[in-house]
Amino acid sequence: AQKITQTQPGMFVQEKEAVTLDCTYDTSDPSYGLFWYKQPSSGEMIFLIYQGSYDQQNATEGRYSLNFQKARKSANLVISASQLGDSAMYFCAMRGGVDTGRRALTFGSGTRLQVQP
Amino acid sequence: EAGVAQSPRYKIIEKRQSVAFWCNPISGHATLYWYQQILGQGPKLLIQFQNNGVVDDSQLPKDRFSAERLKGVDSTLKIQPAKLEDSAVYLCASSLDIVGTGELFFGEGSRLTVL
């Protein structure tokens, strides 16, 4: 079974500062992928960034980077230079067993980020 | 490219009534998912289709929930009879599983309130 844990229900950050959202995971699959999604108040889930378990380098997408520590089973999202529009719920998710064709994502409980001016 | 379409966006029903939600995935996406998101929680998978076949429905409450994807394109999720605890947002997603990260693309969701 796969499990995603997000221990920060809410976070505050000042505009233009960096913030780290924590995510730990548990899986018995040797191959897996880790995702972060953003959910604004409008409700739509927006894909931010992906990290494969065998990727040698940490993923980056613009102001988003993923701090992947495989031995610790953590995949923290770092948002640099926070903007007011970053205020939203953020979900960490995992896809395991890609070799066997299981493609659904398991989501964590989310972290609500509020960016303050 | 058109995104994942869902309807209705909002639905209010009384308990024991029935409701149906419709989803049209992104063109060419073989895999379609229905997730349930209860307020304050992360999405939980209800059912996953690949083309018109079910891949995973292990968390679907089959005594009251049903879903179909008859022609391998759009899909319908039905709840009958609804319970108070079914109040949630029902998210439909699709993915292209050939190459790349295979991320899921989500619709805006259908918000259900059961009174």
Short mmCIF file of C-alpha atoms in Angstrom, two decimals:
data_model
loop_
_atom_site.label_atom_id
_atom_site.label_comp_id
_atom_site.label_asym_id
_atom_site.label_seq_id
_atom_site.Cartn_x
_atom_site.Cartn_y
_atom_site.Cartn_z
CA ALA A 1 0.00 0.00 0.00
CA GLN A 2 1.08 3.54 -0.66
CA LYS A 3 0.82 6.39 1.80
CA ILE A 4 1.50 10.10 1.52
CA THR A 5 1.86 12.24 4.64
CA GLN A 6 1.69 16.02 4.71
CA THR A 7 2.14 17.19 8.28
CA GLN A 8 1.57 20.92 7.77
CA PRO A 9 -2.15 21.72 7.60
CA GLY A 10 -1.37 25.40 7.03
CA MET A 11 1.59 27.60 6.25
CA PHE A 12 2.12 31.34 6.04
CA VAL A 13 4.83 33.05 4.01
CA GLN A 14 5.65 36.64 3.23
CA GLU A 15 5.49 37.73 -0.38
CA LYS A 16 8.83 37.29 -2.21
CA GLU A 17 10.16 34.82 0.36
CA ALA A 18 10.76 31.11 -0.21
CA VAL A 19 8.68 28.40 1.45
CA THR A 20 9.04 24.62 1.83
CA LEU A 21 6.03 22.33 1.95
CA ASP A 22 6.77 18.94 3.47
CA CYS A 23 5.83 15.55 2.07
CA THR A 24 6.86 12.07 3.17
CA TYR A 25 5.80 8.88 1.50
CA ASP A 26 5.77 5.16 2.03
CA THR A 27 5.69 2.49 -0.65
CA SER A 28 7.00 -0.98 -1.33
CA ASP A 29 7.21 -0.36 -5.08
CA PRO A 30 10.79 -0.13 -6.39
CA SER A 31 9.71 2.34 -9.06
CA TYR A 32 7.42 5.25 -8.40
CA GLY A 33 6.71 8.86 -9.24
CA LEU A 34 6.01 11.81 -7.01
CA PHE A 35 3.80 14.75 -7.99
CA TRP A 36 2.78 18.09 -6.57
CA TYR A 37 -0.53 19.71 -7.44
CA LYS A 38 -1.93 23.14 -6.60
CA GLN A 39 -5.64 23.61 -5.91
CA PRO A 40 -6.79 27.24 -5.86
CA SER A 41 -10.14 28.20 -4.37
CA SER A 42 -11.71 27.61 -7.79
CA GLY A 43 -11.21 23.90 -7.16
CA GLU A 44 -9.26 22.74 -10.22
CA MET A 45 -6.14 20.66 -9.58
CA ILE A 46 -3.11 22.09 -11.37
CA PHE A 47 -0.02 19.95 -11.97
CA LEU A 48 3.19 21.63 -10.78
CA ILE A 49 6.12 19.25 -10.80
CA TYR A 50 7.14 15.59 -11.09
CA GLN A 51 10.02 13.52 -9.70
CA GLY A 52 10.76 9.96 -10.74
CA SER A 53 12.26 7.61 -8.18
CA TYR A 54 15.25 6.91 -10.40
CA ASP A 55 15.87 10.51 -11.41
CA GLN A 56 19.37 11.53 -10.36
CA GLN A 57 18.64 15.23 -10.10
CA ASN A 58 15.96 17.11 -8.23
CA ALA A 59 13.17 18.35 -10.48
CA THR A 60 12.71 22.06 -11.13
CA GLU A 61 9.95 23.96 -12.93
CA GLY A 62 10.31 27.71 -12.85
CA ARG A 63 9.86 28.85 -9.24
CA TYR A 64 9.08 25.31 -8.12
CA SER A 65 11.68 22.76 -7.13
CA LEU A 66 11.38 19.38 -5.50
CA ASN A 67 13.81 18.45 -2.74
CA PHE A 68 13.88 14.67 -3.19
CA GLN A 69 15.60 12.65 -0.46
CA LYS A 70 15.04 9.02 -1.35
CA ALA A 71 16.62 7.51 1.77
CA ARG A 72 14.38 9.65 3.96
CA LYS A 73 11.37 9.04 1.70
CA SER A 74 10.68 12.73 1.47
CA ALA A 75 9.72 14.92 -1.49
CA ASN A 76 9.39 18.48 -0.27
CA LEU A 77 8.17 21.26 -2.56
CA VAL A 78 10.12 24.50 -2.50
CA ILE A 79 8.47 27.64 -3.87
CA SER A 80 10.88 30.51 -4.39
CA ALA A 81 9.91 34.20 -4.47
CA SER A 82 6.33 33.60 -3.29
CA GLN A 83 3.57 35.55 -4.98
CA LEU A 84 0.06 36.37 -3.76
CA GLY A 85 -1.29 34.07 -6.45
CA ASP A 86 0.49 31.14 -4.81
CA SER A 87 -2.10 31.13 -2.03
CA ALA A 88 -3.84 27.76 -2.43
CA MET A 89 -3.98 24.17 -1.23
CA TYR A 90 -0.99 22.06 -2.23
CA PHE A 91 -1.16 18.30 -2.54
CA CYS A 92 1.65 15.80 -2.72
CA ALA A 93 0.81 12.61 -4.60
CA MET A 94 2.45 9.35 -5.58
CA ARG A 95 2.08 6.90 -8.41
CA GLY A 96 3.57 3.51 -7.76
CA GLY A 97 4.01 0.30 -9.66
CA VAL A 98 4.43 1.94 -13.01
CA ASP A 99 5.91 -1.22 -14.41
CA THR A 100 2.70 -3.08 -13.71
CA GLY A 101 0.51 -0.42 -15.25
CA ARG A 102 -1.03 1.02 -12.09
CA ARG A 103 -1.34 4.70 -12.89
CA ALA A 104 -3.71 6.23 -10.34
CA LEU A 105 -2.32 8.78 -7.89
CA THR A 106 -2.55 8.53 -4.11
CA PHE A 107 -2.84 11.98 -2.54
CA GLY A 108 -1.86 13.42 0.80
CA SER A 109 -4.17 15.53 2.95
CA GLY A 110 -2.75 18.80 1.66
CA THR A 111 -1.19 21.99 2.99
CA ARG A 112 -2.93 25.34 2.77
CA LEU A 113 -0.45 28.05 1.88
CA GLN A 114 -1.26 31.68 2.50
CA VAL A 115 1.04 34.33 1.06
CA GLN A 116 0.95 37.61 2.94
CA PRO A 117 1.76 40.99 1.35
CA GLU B 1 -6.55 21.89 -26.51
CA ALA B 2 -9.79 21.53 -24.57
CA GLY B 3 -9.46 20.41 -20.97
CA VAL B 4 -11.44 17.86 -18.99
CA ALA B 5 -15.10 18.83 -18.99
CA GLN B 6 -17.44 18.02 -16.11
CA SER B 7 -21.08 18.70 -15.43
CA PRO B 8 -22.97 19.76 -13.50
CA ARG B 9 -20.68 22.03 -11.48
CA TYR B 10 -23.06 22.06 -8.52
CA LYS B 11 -25.83 19.77 -7.37
CA ILE B 12 -27.97 19.80 -4.23
CA ILE B 13 -30.13 16.78 -3.46
CA GLU B 14 -31.82 15.23 -0.48
CA LYS B 15 -30.62 11.98 1.03
CA ARG B 16 -31.87 8.84 -0.67
CA GLN B 17 -32.19 10.67 -4.00
CA SER B 18 -30.02 9.83 -6.97
CA VAL B 19 -27.53 11.95 -8.90
CA ALA B 20 -25.33 11.53 -11.96
CA PHE B 21 -22.15 13.31 -12.98
CA TRP B 22 -20.70 13.43 -16.46
CA CYS B 23 -17.10 13.73 -17.58
CA ASN B 24 -15.49 14.18 -20.99
CA PRO B 25 -11.70 13.67 -20.87
CA ILE B 26 -9.06 15.31 -22.99
CA SER B 27 -9.17 13.94 -26.52
CA GLY B 28 -6.87 10.95 -26.93
CA HIS B 29 -6.48 10.24 -23.22
CA ALA B 30 -7.10 6.54 -22.70
CA THR B 31 -7.19 6.58 -18.92
CA LEU B 32 -9.98 8.25 -16.96
CA TYR B 33 -10.31 8.57 -13.19
CA TRP B 34 -13.04 9.58 -10.77
CA TYR B 35 -11.89 10.95 -7.42
CA GLN B 36 -13.93 11.98 -4.39
CA GLN B 37 -12.68 14.96 -2.42
CA ILE B 38 -14.36 15.57 0.94
CA LEU B 39 -13.91 19.07 2.35
CA GLY B 40 -10.51 19.45 3.98
CA GLN B 41 -9.12 16.19 2.60
CA GLY B 42 -7.11 15.08 -0.37
CA PRO B 43 -8.76 13.41 -3.35
CA LYS B 44 -9.51 9.71 -3.00
CA LEU B 45 -9.70 7.43 -6.02
CA LEU B 46 -13.10 5.91 -6.67
CA ILE B 47 -12.53 4.25 -10.03
CA GLN B 48 -10.02 4.12 -12.87
CA PHE B 49 -10.81 3.21 -16.47
CA GLN B 50 -8.43 2.35 -19.29
CA ASN B 51 -10.40 2.84 -22.48
CA ASN B 52 -13.75 1.25 -21.53
CA GLY B 53 -12.36 -1.29 -19.07
CA VAL B 54 -12.13 -0.91 -15.30
CA VAL B 55 -8.57 -0.97 -13.94
CA ASP B 56 -9.30 -0.28 -10.27
CA ASP B 57 -12.61 0.10 -8.47
CA SER B 58 -11.49 -1.25 -5.12
CA GLN B 59 -12.55 1.92 -3.25
CA LEU B 60 -15.87 2.42 -5.00
CA PRO B 61 -18.85 1.82 -2.65
CA LYS B 62 -20.56 -0.49 -5.09
CA ASP B 63 -23.79 -0.73 -3.12
CA ARG B 64 -24.58 2.87 -4.08
CA PHE B 65 -21.99 4.11 -6.59
CA SER B 66 -21.70 3.03 -10.21
CA ALA B 67 -19.66 4.31 -13.12
CA GLU B 68 -19.42 3.53 -16.78
CA ARG B 69 -17.37 4.50 -19.79
CA LEU B 70 -19.17 2.64 -22.52
CA LYS B 71 -17.43 3.92 -25.65
CA GLY B 72 -14.05 4.56 -24.06
CA VAL B 73 -14.48 8.32 -24.16
CA ASP B 74 -16.87 10.10 -21.79
CA SER B 75 -17.96 8.68 -18.46
CA THR B 76 -20.84 8.88 -16.01
CA LEU B 77 -20.67 8.45 -12.24
CA LYS B 78 -23.96 7.71 -10.48
CA ILE B 79 -24.90 7.70 -6.81
CA GLN B 80 -28.12 5.97 -5.78
CA PRO B 81 -29.29 6.39 -3.07
CA ALA B 82 -27.22 9.28 -1.78
CA LYS B 83 -26.18 9.59 1.84
CA LEU B 84 -25.18 12.67 3.82
CA GLU B 85 -21.56 11.53 3.82
CA ASP B 86 -21.49 11.63 0.01
CA SER B 87 -21.32 15.43 0.15
CA ALA B 88 -18.05 16.15 -1.62
CA VAL B 89 -16.47 17.36 -4.82
CA TYR B 90 -16.26 14.68 -7.49
CA LEU B 91 -13.21 15.21 -9.64
CA CYS B 92 -12.70 13.63 -13.02
CA ALA B 93 -9.21 13.34 -14.45
CA SER B 94 -7.57 11.86 -17.52
CA SER B 95 -4.04 10.94 -18.50
CA LEU B 96 -1.98 10.09 -21.56
CA ASP B 97 0.07 7.11 -20.56
CA ILE B 98 2.42 6.63 -23.47
CA VAL B 99 5.45 8.69 -22.57
CA GLY B 100 6.42 11.40 -20.14
CA THR B 101 5.35 11.83 -16.57
CA GLY B 102 1.79 10.73 -17.23
CA GLU B 103 0.41 13.47 -15.02
CA LEU B 104 -3.30 13.61 -14.46
CA PHE B 105 -5.30 16.47 -15.94
CA PHE B 106 -8.28 17.38 -13.80
CA GLY B 107 -11.63 18.94 -14.51
CA GLU B 108 -13.11 21.67 -12.33
CA GLY B 109 -15.14 19.14 -10.35
CA SER B 110 -18.78 18.60 -9.50
CA ARG B 111 -19.73 19.76 -6.03
CA LEU B 112 -22.45 17.63 -4.42
CA THR B 113 -24.39 18.66 -1.34
CA VAL B 114 -26.66 16.05 0.22
CA LEU B 115 -29.26 17.44 2.65
#
